[in-house]
Amino acid sequence: GLLARRSGRLVAVALGICVAVALLGSLGSFQAAARATMTQRAVSSVAVDWQVQVQRGHRLAQVTSALRDDRGVRDALPVRFLASPGLASTSGGTRQQTGAADIVGLPPGYRSVFPGAVRTLVGSGSGVLLTQQTAANLHATPGDEVTIERPGAAPVRRTVAGVVELPQADSFFQHVGAPPAAQPVAPPDNVVLLPRKAFDRIGLAVARPQALTDQVHVALDQALAPDPATAFSQSLAAANNFEATVSGAAKVGNNVGAALDAAREDAAYSRILFTFLGLPGAVLAGLVTATVAAAGAGRRRREQSLLRTRGATGAQVVRLAAVEALVVGLVGSAAGIGLATLVGGLAFGTTSFGATVSSALVWAAAAAAVGVVVALLSVLGPVRRDLREATIVEGRTVVGREPSPRWLRIGVDVALIGASVAVFWAAGRSKYALVLAPEGVPKLSVSYWAFGGPALLWLGAALLIWRLSDLALRRGRPAIGFLLRSLNGSLAGVVAATMQRRRRLLSRAVVLIALAFAFAVSTATFNATYAQQAEVDAQLTNGADVAVTESPGTHVGPAAGARLVAAPGVRAAEPLQHRYAYVGTDLQDLYGIEPASIGRATSLQDDYFQGGTSTQLLDQLSATPNGVLVSAETVNDFQLRQGDTLRLRLQDALTHRPVTVPFTYVGVVNEFPTAPKDSFLVANASYVADRTGSNAVGTFLVDTASGDAHRVAQQLSTTLGTSASVSDVTQTRNLIGSSLTAVDLHGLSRVELAFAVILVLAATGLVLGLGVAERRRTFAIASALGARRRQLVALVLGESIVVGVAGLAAGSLLAWAVSRMLVAVLSGVFDPPPATLAVPWTYVIGVALTVVVAVVGTAVVAAASSRRAAVEELRQLI
């Protein structure tokens, strides 16, 4: 009988459950894809997978041989460390002496096996190499001699061949096997890298063997599970297995395990973050389902009262309702799982709901269980409540007064919003931060309390909107009648009175429209801001869409940019000088630019500068030929004031000796394309070239006209060959920040925004439309009393306009507040953090138009339902 007479209502309830389950299932598919991305990114970010330290009394050759026999090892190279009492050099007639230093012996081929371990800054990439800080401490440049002190032996003098950087120095100099508390606070300031043969000539003469340490650096070649937690367990087990194999001869510094451990924590955080983004949509779908079921509550009550009058017991009524709930719950859940599988395959490239089979089954079962629970609560719950609290006579009553909900009387909504503000303020005081694991791997330190603010705001705002809507409809009858007079004429007062009597249903409609609109706008804003900041982060690190970095030691002038501009897909190519300058004894990166044209190839935001906008600071730099923009750290360290003369030492192109060049400090720069995060300088390229005798370009920043940076980078790489290295933002995006920032939200954005539109349409059209269907008795009576079809349509349209406008207004305010809170979550995930919200106005306007279309569609439904003869309609309703 239900299928024959109430099929529309059952289908509507099943569709609501389908949307809720499909949205939850889609989130599971996205999580599976995101976790695989995190694992891949974590593994690729490690320069040296294992650092295996040989224990005292055991031979290096034995451990190296055991590693090379391991099936999971691709290559293993021995590395030796010597603890030196200090280094010394003489420069400019003065002698510089350092404290303790680390001397490292690298075997042949080390830099090809571990390309990310060492980066050349100045001079040669082979021979005696000083790290950047060591060169600054010794005032040494390539060609200078340094003295290396040896414990128990005479010091030796060596000529410096180059200055290098160790990008992962924290892990490179870890104390393998030591607990976190015993790890060094920072990597050593004084480091010398030597070829293995040169190291042996120095180290073998040392009288104290305890000053020598042997390690084997390992590159692994093993397939890991896509889930970071499972991959971490695999990596940990492999390391433990090797330690057991060599019977205490070595300890493993598991760098890849540390990276996966950080990714595992990021994955747990991402599950909360991205599930939190979609959870309001699933809850909203459940509310829409409950409202659809509640729209026929009055009729269902009368039907159940009739059954009880004819002898049905309460248990029989409950069983009938349970069958109805289970049917729509199971059908809706099955349809939702099927839809989620389809969405996962199309949007995320996976039909699984988890990184492992067990997690996928658990997620799918949980999503389906949610659908069944929503059906039971929506259909069975009200029946049980009516049987417990209402009499048969009350059930057959058409008109009655509902008491105010208890939460409304005690002010739960105000309390929830107050708690939301308090939690958000408290969580905001402890900023997110990137911290280092013992192995030197960056990972996020976050406060999960930050999600409490938006969650409490959702709940409190929904109840507050209900309170205000109910109050406006109850107390604002004259004002509503006045506003509707132009549409309803003399029936405006009747419409206002009808809305006052039906304020509970209309208040629920306002809440649903507001929540649906807020979910759509806040999700779109968060996703747009996330995507914007990921792009800013990648652009800042890479420099532009594509960066062409010239090989060390080559001289390429700015004119070479014309060749790049001629390539297909390239809109502009801007030369960027990259030098190193001494500020006092501190060696810093110096970037020479053309201030008037740098903006053609890369994006410069106002947040990158202090004391003015990007345009103002660049104009000031351009107007001062010897001007220089200085990082805030340098300004504080050297107590600079604007206009001060800053004397920097740069390398002369002819003599290869440092020359002193005066600059005028004109402003502060916090961030700059390709620059490090701490100390650096930005000056006019023409002035740097004039004073050093070289206009050599370090990097060309390339802007792509087509937007396909990866394709353009591949074309340029083929054209340039080995003369330069080419990188694009797509590659860089996967190599920076935490593993959380490597997650691509585009697929999730499309899925969530599509579901958001469906929910807005359902919350507006379906809820209001069902309200119209349930009022057929009212329409029939009004039609019998002489109401014209136009008046009936105007009656519904006026009601729908009031509800739609109220829902959009409330939803806009809620969307703004929730977006601000959600975007605050990104403050510590990205560097720099987002300064403003990125609002996708096209989508927002489209969602608002969806509400308008749904409101008009409701009026069309009303017009269609009023065409039937009043007598026939009344006969069916009696």
PDB file of C-alpha atoms in Angstrom, residues 486-699:
ATOM      1  CA  SER A 486       2.391  43.890  -3.887  1.00  0.00           C
ATOM      2  CA  LEU A 487       2.390  40.179  -4.730  1.00  0.00           C
ATOM      3  CA  ASN A 488      -0.712  38.861  -2.957  1.00  0.00           C
ATOM      4  CA  GLY A 489      -2.914  41.983  -2.845  1.00  0.00           C
ATOM      5  CA  SER A 490      -5.860  41.586  -0.481  1.00  0.00           C
ATOM      6  CA  LEU A 491      -4.754  38.043   0.381  1.00  0.00           C
ATOM      7  CA  ALA A 492      -1.471  39.261   1.912  1.00  0.00           C
ATOM      8  CA  GLY A 493      -2.929  39.134   5.419  1.00  0.00           C
ATOM      9  CA  VAL A 494      -4.206  35.595   4.814  1.00  0.00           C
ATOM     10  CA  VAL A 495      -0.781  34.521   3.557  1.00  0.00           C
ATOM     11  CA  ALA A 496       0.910  36.068   6.604  1.00  0.00           C
ATOM     12  CA  ALA A 497      -1.580  34.337   8.919  1.00  0.00           C
ATOM     13  CA  THR A 498      -0.990  31.013   7.140  1.00  0.00           C
ATOM     14  CA  MET A 499       2.771  31.426   7.506  1.00  0.00           C
ATOM     15  CA  GLN A 500       2.345  32.228  11.170  1.00  0.00           C
ATOM     16  CA  ARG A 501       0.385  29.008  11.743  1.00  0.00           C
ATOM     17  CA  ARG A 502       2.887  26.943   9.735  1.00  0.00           C
ATOM     18  CA  ARG A 503       5.944  28.653  11.216  1.00  0.00           C
ATOM     19  CA  ARG A 504       7.483  25.417  12.518  1.00  0.00           C
ATOM     20  CA  LEU A 505       7.655  23.855   9.075  1.00  0.00           C
ATOM     21  CA  LEU A 506       8.759  27.114   7.455  1.00  0.00           C
ATOM     22  CA  SER A 507      11.415  27.674  10.139  1.00  0.00           C
ATOM     23  CA  ARG A 508      12.828  24.250   9.351  1.00  0.00           C
ATOM     24  CA  ALA A 509      12.858  25.177   5.671  1.00  0.00           C
ATOM     25  CA  VAL A 510      14.746  28.411   6.439  1.00  0.00           C
ATOM     26  CA  VAL A 511      17.303  26.485   8.507  1.00  0.00           C
ATOM     27  CA  LEU A 512      17.827  23.898   5.769  1.00  0.00           C
ATOM     28  CA  ILE A 513      18.225  26.509   3.043  1.00  0.00           C
ATOM     29  CA  ALA A 514      20.655  28.489   5.219  1.00  0.00           C
ATOM     30  CA  LEU A 515      22.702  25.410   6.089  1.00  0.00           C
ATOM     31  CA  ALA A 516      22.735  24.183   2.490  1.00  0.00           C
ATOM     32  CA  PHE A 517      23.820  27.562   1.153  1.00  0.00           C
ATOM     33  CA  ALA A 518      26.413  27.977   3.925  1.00  0.00           C
ATOM     34  CA  PHE A 519      27.799  24.489   3.265  1.00  0.00           C
ATOM     35  CA  ALA A 520      28.100  25.185  -0.452  1.00  0.00           C
ATOM     36  CA  VAL A 521      29.735  28.609  -0.038  1.00  0.00           C
ATOM     37  CA  SER A 522      32.036  27.726   2.882  1.00  0.00           C
ATOM     38  CA  THR A 523      33.238  24.531   1.190  1.00  0.00           C
ATOM     39  CA  ALA A 524      33.844  26.354  -2.082  1.00  0.00           C
ATOM     40  CA  THR A 525      35.677  29.157  -0.287  1.00  0.00           C
ATOM     41  CA  PHE A 526      37.867  26.781   1.708  1.00  0.00           C
ATOM     42  CA  ASN A 527      38.731  24.710  -1.367  1.00  0.00           C
ATOM     43  CA  ALA A 528      39.465  27.824  -3.442  1.00  0.00           C
ATOM     44  CA  THR A 529      41.658  29.285  -0.702  1.00  0.00           C
ATOM     45  CA  TYR A 530      43.445  25.959  -0.247  1.00  0.00           C
ATOM     46  CA  ALA A 531      44.112  25.712  -3.984  1.00  0.00           C
ATOM     47  CA  GLN A 532      45.192  29.363  -4.139  1.00  0.00           C
ATOM     48  CA  GLN A 533      47.635  28.969  -1.271  1.00  0.00           C
ATOM     49  CA  ALA A 534      49.041  25.707  -2.600  1.00  0.00           C
ATOM     50  CA  GLU A 535      49.719  27.518  -5.872  1.00  0.00           C
ATOM     51  CA  VAL A 536      51.254  30.518  -4.058  1.00  0.00           C
ATOM     52  CA  ASP A 537      53.465  28.166  -2.046  1.00  0.00           C
ATOM     53  CA  ALA A 538      54.581  26.299  -5.160  1.00  0.00           C
ATOM     54  CA  GLN A 539      55.086  29.493  -7.185  1.00  0.00           C
ATOM     55  CA  LEU A 540      57.130  31.027  -4.395  1.00  0.00           C
ATOM     56  CA  THR A 541      59.400  27.999  -4.134  1.00  0.00           C
ATOM     57  CA  ASN A 542      59.778  27.349  -7.857  1.00  0.00           C
ATOM     58  CA  GLY A 543      59.860  31.053  -8.720  1.00  0.00           C
ATOM     59  CA  ALA A 544      57.273  30.984 -11.522  1.00  0.00           C
ATOM     60  CA  ASP A 545      55.253  28.550 -13.632  1.00  0.00           C
ATOM     61  CA  VAL A 546      58.563  27.234 -14.976  1.00  0.00           C
ATOM     62  CA  ALA A 547      62.086  27.920 -13.737  1.00  0.00           C
ATOM     63  CA  VAL A 548      65.149  27.416 -15.965  1.00  0.00           C
ATOM     64  CA  THR A 549      68.241  27.217 -13.755  1.00  0.00           C
ATOM     65  CA  GLU A 550      71.594  27.527 -15.483  1.00  0.00           C
ATOM     66  CA  SER A 551      74.330  25.033 -14.687  1.00  0.00           C
ATOM     67  CA  PRO A 552      76.949  26.137 -12.104  1.00  0.00           C
ATOM     68  CA  GLY A 553      80.012  27.716 -13.666  1.00  0.00           C
ATOM     69  CA  THR A 554      78.293  28.703 -16.927  1.00  0.00           C
ATOM     70  CA  HIS A 555      77.838  32.327 -17.991  1.00  0.00           C
ATOM     71  CA  VAL A 556      74.433  33.022 -19.524  1.00  0.00           C
ATOM     72  CA  GLY A 557      73.353  36.637 -20.000  1.00  0.00           C
ATOM     73  CA  PRO A 558      69.838  38.135 -19.929  1.00  0.00           C
ATOM     74  CA  ALA A 559      69.684  38.047 -23.735  1.00  0.00           C
ATOM     75  CA  ALA A 560      69.243  34.271 -23.574  1.00  0.00           C
ATOM     76  CA  GLY A 561      65.708  34.888 -22.356  1.00  0.00           C
ATOM     77  CA  ALA A 562      64.677  35.719 -25.938  1.00  0.00           C
ATOM     78  CA  ARG A 563      65.214  32.090 -26.888  1.00  0.00           C
ATOM     79  CA  LEU A 564      62.873  31.003 -24.103  1.00  0.00           C
ATOM     80  CA  VAL A 565      60.169  33.500 -25.060  1.00  0.00           C
ATOM     81  CA  ALA A 566      60.211  32.111 -28.596  1.00  0.00           C
ATOM     82  CA  ALA A 567      59.271  28.654 -27.321  1.00  0.00           C
ATOM     83  CA  PRO A 568      55.616  27.578 -27.716  1.00  0.00           C
ATOM     84  CA  GLY A 569      53.455  28.299 -24.684  1.00  0.00           C
ATOM     85  CA  VAL A 570      55.825  30.860 -23.136  1.00  0.00           C
ATOM     86  CA  ARG A 571      54.461  34.346 -22.483  1.00  0.00           C
ATOM     87  CA  ALA A 572      57.401  35.926 -20.642  1.00  0.00           C
ATOM     88  CA  ALA A 573      60.876  34.998 -19.373  1.00  0.00           C
ATOM     89  CA  GLU A 574      62.454  37.157 -16.689  1.00  0.00           C
ATOM     90  CA  PRO A 575      66.176  36.892 -15.767  1.00  0.00           C
ATOM     91  CA  LEU A 576      66.983  36.474 -12.073  1.00  0.00           C
ATOM     92  CA  GLN A 577      70.552  36.858 -10.878  1.00  0.00           C
ATOM     93  CA  HIS A 578      71.532  34.647  -7.964  1.00  0.00           C
ATOM     94  CA  ARG A 579      74.725  35.531  -6.116  1.00  0.00           C
ATOM     95  CA  TYR A 580      76.056  35.157  -2.603  1.00  0.00           C
ATOM     96  CA  ALA A 581      77.041  38.144  -0.525  1.00  0.00           C
ATOM     97  CA  TYR A 582      78.597  38.546   2.885  1.00  0.00           C
ATOM     98  CA  VAL A 583      76.691  40.741   5.319  1.00  0.00           C
ATOM     99  CA  GLY A 584      79.385  41.119   7.925  1.00  0.00           C
ATOM    100  CA  THR A 585      80.461  37.498   8.387  1.00  0.00           C
ATOM    101  CA  ASP A 586      77.103  36.055   7.345  1.00  0.00           C
ATOM    102  CA  LEU A 587      76.848  34.598   3.829  1.00  0.00           C
ATOM    103  CA  GLN A 588      73.409  35.305   2.321  1.00  0.00           C
ATOM    104  CA  ASP A 589      71.613  34.797  -0.992  1.00  0.00           C
ATOM    105  CA  LEU A 590      71.496  37.896  -3.188  1.00  0.00           C
ATOM    106  CA  TYR A 591      68.952  38.210  -6.030  1.00  0.00           C
ATOM    107  CA  GLY A 592      69.379  40.734  -8.804  1.00  0.00           C
ATOM    108  CA  ILE A 593      66.125  41.687 -10.549  1.00  0.00           C
ATOM    109  CA  GLU A 594      64.604  44.195 -12.929  1.00  0.00           C
ATOM    110  CA  PRO A 595      61.934  45.766 -10.635  1.00  0.00           C
ATOM    111  CA  ALA A 596      59.871  47.157 -13.519  1.00  0.00           C
ATOM    112  CA  SER A 597      59.431  43.812 -15.292  1.00  0.00           C
ATOM    113  CA  ILE A 598      59.756  41.091 -12.650  1.00  0.00           C
ATOM    114  CA  GLY A 599      55.960  41.006 -12.278  1.00  0.00           C
ATOM    115  CA  ARG A 600      55.504  39.807 -15.867  1.00  0.00           C
ATOM    116  CA  ALA A 601      56.801  36.337 -15.070  1.00  0.00           C
ATOM    117  CA  THR A 602      55.918  35.748 -11.441  1.00  0.00           C
ATOM    118  CA  SER A 603      53.334  36.777  -8.878  1.00  0.00           C
ATOM    119  CA  LEU A 604      54.438  39.137  -6.094  1.00  0.00           C
ATOM    120  CA  GLN A 605      51.944  39.588  -3.276  1.00  0.00           C
ATOM    121  CA  ASP A 606      51.814  42.526  -0.919  1.00  0.00           C
ATOM    122  CA  ASP A 607      52.355  40.145   2.020  1.00  0.00           C
ATOM    123  CA  TYR A 608      55.850  39.458   0.709  1.00  0.00           C
ATOM    124  CA  PHE A 609      56.935  42.948   1.761  1.00  0.00           C
ATOM    125  CA  GLN A 610      56.831  45.165   4.847  1.00  0.00           C
ATOM    126  CA  GLY A 611      56.177  48.893   4.946  1.00  0.00           C
ATOM    127  CA  GLY A 612      54.220  49.088   1.706  1.00  0.00           C
ATOM    128  CA  THR A 613      52.713  47.164  -1.174  1.00  0.00           C
ATOM    129  CA  SER A 614      54.753  45.131  -3.619  1.00  0.00           C
ATOM    130  CA  THR A 615      54.384  47.875  -6.249  1.00  0.00           C
ATOM    131  CA  GLN A 616      55.524  50.601  -3.840  1.00  0.00           C
ATOM    132  CA  LEU A 617      58.601  48.706  -2.662  1.00  0.00           C
ATOM    133  CA  LEU A 618      59.640  47.700  -6.184  1.00  0.00           C
ATOM    134  CA  ASP A 619      59.181  51.289  -7.402  1.00  0.00           C
ATOM    135  CA  GLN A 620      61.360  52.466  -4.532  1.00  0.00           C
ATOM    136  CA  LEU A 621      64.006  49.890  -5.420  1.00  0.00           C
ATOM    137  CA  SER A 622      63.895  50.937  -9.078  1.00  0.00           C
ATOM    138  CA  ALA A 623      64.276  54.613  -8.140  1.00  0.00           C
ATOM    139  CA  THR A 624      67.389  53.819  -6.062  1.00  0.00           C
ATOM    140  CA  PRO A 625      70.038  52.267  -8.378  1.00  0.00           C
ATOM    141  CA  ASN A 626      72.123  50.926  -5.486  1.00  0.00           C
ATOM    142  CA  GLY A 627      69.065  50.094  -3.400  1.00  0.00           C
ATOM    143  CA  VAL A 628      68.575  46.756  -1.674  1.00  0.00           C
ATOM    144  CA  LEU A 629      65.614  45.067  -0.034  1.00  0.00           C
ATOM    145  CA  VAL A 630      66.649  43.183   3.085  1.00  0.00           C
ATOM    146  CA  SER A 631      64.943  40.378   4.973  1.00  0.00           C
ATOM    147  CA  ALA A 632      63.415  41.243   8.327  1.00  0.00           C
ATOM    148  CA  GLU A 633      65.826  38.904  10.121  1.00  0.00           C
ATOM    149  CA  THR A 634      68.837  40.766   8.742  1.00  0.00           C
ATOM    150  CA  VAL A 635      67.285  44.127   9.615  1.00  0.00           C
ATOM    151  CA  ASN A 636      66.859  42.999  13.221  1.00  0.00           C
ATOM    152  CA  ASP A 637      70.267  41.314  13.476  1.00  0.00           C
ATOM    153  CA  PHE A 638      72.157  44.355  12.182  1.00  0.00           C
ATOM    154  CA  GLN A 639      69.796  47.063  13.559  1.00  0.00           C
ATOM    155  CA  LEU A 640      69.347  48.698  10.156  1.00  0.00           C
ATOM    156  CA  ARG A 641      67.365  51.863   9.528  1.00  0.00           C
ATOM    157  CA  GLN A 642      65.916  52.844   6.181  1.00  0.00           C
ATOM    158  CA  GLY A 643      68.487  54.771   4.177  1.00  0.00           C
ATOM    159  CA  ASP A 644      71.499  53.147   5.870  1.00  0.00           C
ATOM    160  CA  THR A 645      74.469  52.157   3.732  1.00  0.00           C
ATOM    161  CA  LEU A 646      74.959  48.415   3.709  1.00  0.00           C
ATOM    162  CA  ARG A 647      78.409  47.281   2.565  1.00  0.00           C
ATOM    163  CA  LEU A 648      78.275  43.804   1.071  1.00  0.00           C
ATOM    164  CA  ARG A 649      81.130  41.613  -0.125  1.00  0.00           C
ATOM    165  CA  LEU A 650      80.462  39.993  -3.506  1.00  0.00           C
ATOM    166  CA  GLN A 651      82.706  37.906  -5.711  1.00  0.00           C
ATOM    167  CA  ASP A 652      84.314  39.781  -8.597  1.00  0.00           C
ATOM    168  CA  ALA A 653      83.890  37.991 -11.926  1.00  0.00           C
ATOM    169  CA  LEU A 654      87.477  38.685 -13.104  1.00  0.00           C
ATOM    170  CA  THR A 655      89.599  38.236  -9.980  1.00  0.00           C
ATOM    171  CA  HIS A 656      87.249  35.778  -8.238  1.00  0.00           C
ATOM    172  CA  ARG A 657      88.033  37.689  -5.066  1.00  0.00           C
ATOM    173  CA  PRO A 658      85.504  39.409  -2.778  1.00  0.00           C
ATOM    174  CA  VAL A 659      84.900  43.088  -3.456  1.00  0.00           C
ATOM    175  CA  THR A 660      83.049  45.494  -1.173  1.00  0.00           C
ATOM    176  CA  VAL A 661      79.960  47.009  -2.784  1.00  0.00           C
ATOM    177  CA  PRO A 662      77.893  49.746  -1.055  1.00  0.00           C
ATOM    178  CA  PHE A 663      74.085  49.388  -1.104  1.00  0.00           C
ATOM    179  CA  THR A 664      71.329  51.603   0.295  1.00  0.00           C
ATOM    180  CA  TYR A 665      68.763  49.851   2.476  1.00  0.00           C
ATOM    181  CA  VAL A 666      65.318  50.866   1.087  1.00  0.00           C
ATOM    182  CA  GLY A 667      62.857  48.301   2.466  1.00  0.00           C
ATOM    183  CA  VAL A 668      62.037  44.912   3.946  1.00  0.00           C
ATOM    184  CA  VAL A 669      61.190  41.776   1.978  1.00  0.00           C
ATOM    185  CA  ASN A 670      59.783  38.731   3.789  1.00  0.00           C
ATOM    186  CA  GLU A 671      59.365  36.340   0.870  1.00  0.00           C
ATOM    187  CA  PHE A 672      60.652  36.281  -2.697  1.00  0.00           C
ATOM    188  CA  PRO A 673      60.520  33.752  -5.544  1.00  0.00           C
ATOM    189  CA  THR A 674      63.169  30.989  -5.153  1.00  0.00           C
ATOM    190  CA  ALA A 675      64.583  32.706  -2.042  1.00  0.00           C
ATOM    191  CA  PRO A 676      65.158  30.827   1.232  1.00  0.00           C
ATOM    192  CA  LYS A 677      62.822  31.413   4.157  1.00  0.00           C
ATOM    193  CA  ASP A 678      65.285  33.255   6.372  1.00  0.00           C
ATOM    194  CA  SER A 679      67.999  35.717   5.288  1.00  0.00           C
ATOM    195  CA  PHE A 680      68.352  37.028   1.731  1.00  0.00           C
ATOM    196  CA  LEU A 681      68.751  40.263  -0.260  1.00  0.00           C
ATOM    197  CA  VAL A 682      67.065  41.700  -3.378  1.00  0.00           C
ATOM    198  CA  ALA A 683      68.822  44.369  -5.475  1.00  0.00           C
ATOM    199  CA  ASN A 684      68.829  45.897  -8.956  1.00  0.00           C
ATOM    200  CA  ALA A 685      70.389  43.480 -11.451  1.00  0.00           C
ATOM    201  CA  SER A 686      72.046  46.273 -13.448  1.00  0.00           C
ATOM    202  CA  TYR A 687      73.882  47.600 -10.379  1.00  0.00           C
ATOM    203  CA  VAL A 688      75.044  44.123  -9.319  1.00  0.00           C
ATOM    204  CA  ALA A 689      76.294  43.394 -12.850  1.00  0.00           C
ATOM    205  CA  ASP A 690      78.127  46.735 -13.034  1.00  0.00           C
ATOM    206  CA  ARG A 691      79.917  46.340  -9.705  1.00  0.00           C
ATOM    207  CA  THR A 692      80.856  42.664 -10.092  1.00  0.00           C
ATOM    208  CA  GLY A 693      81.655  42.706 -13.803  1.00  0.00           C
ATOM    209  CA  SER A 694      79.159  39.953 -14.659  1.00  0.00           C
ATOM    210  CA  ASN A 695      75.547  39.945 -15.760  1.00  0.00           C
ATOM    211  CA  ALA A 696      75.289  36.155 -15.475  1.00  0.00           C
ATOM    212  CA  VAL A 697      71.755  34.913 -14.848  1.00  0.00           C
ATOM    213  CA  GLY A 698      71.161  32.190 -12.313  1.00  0.00           C
ATOM    214  CA  THR A 699      67.539  31.417 -13.166  1.00  0.00           C
TER     215      THR A 699
END
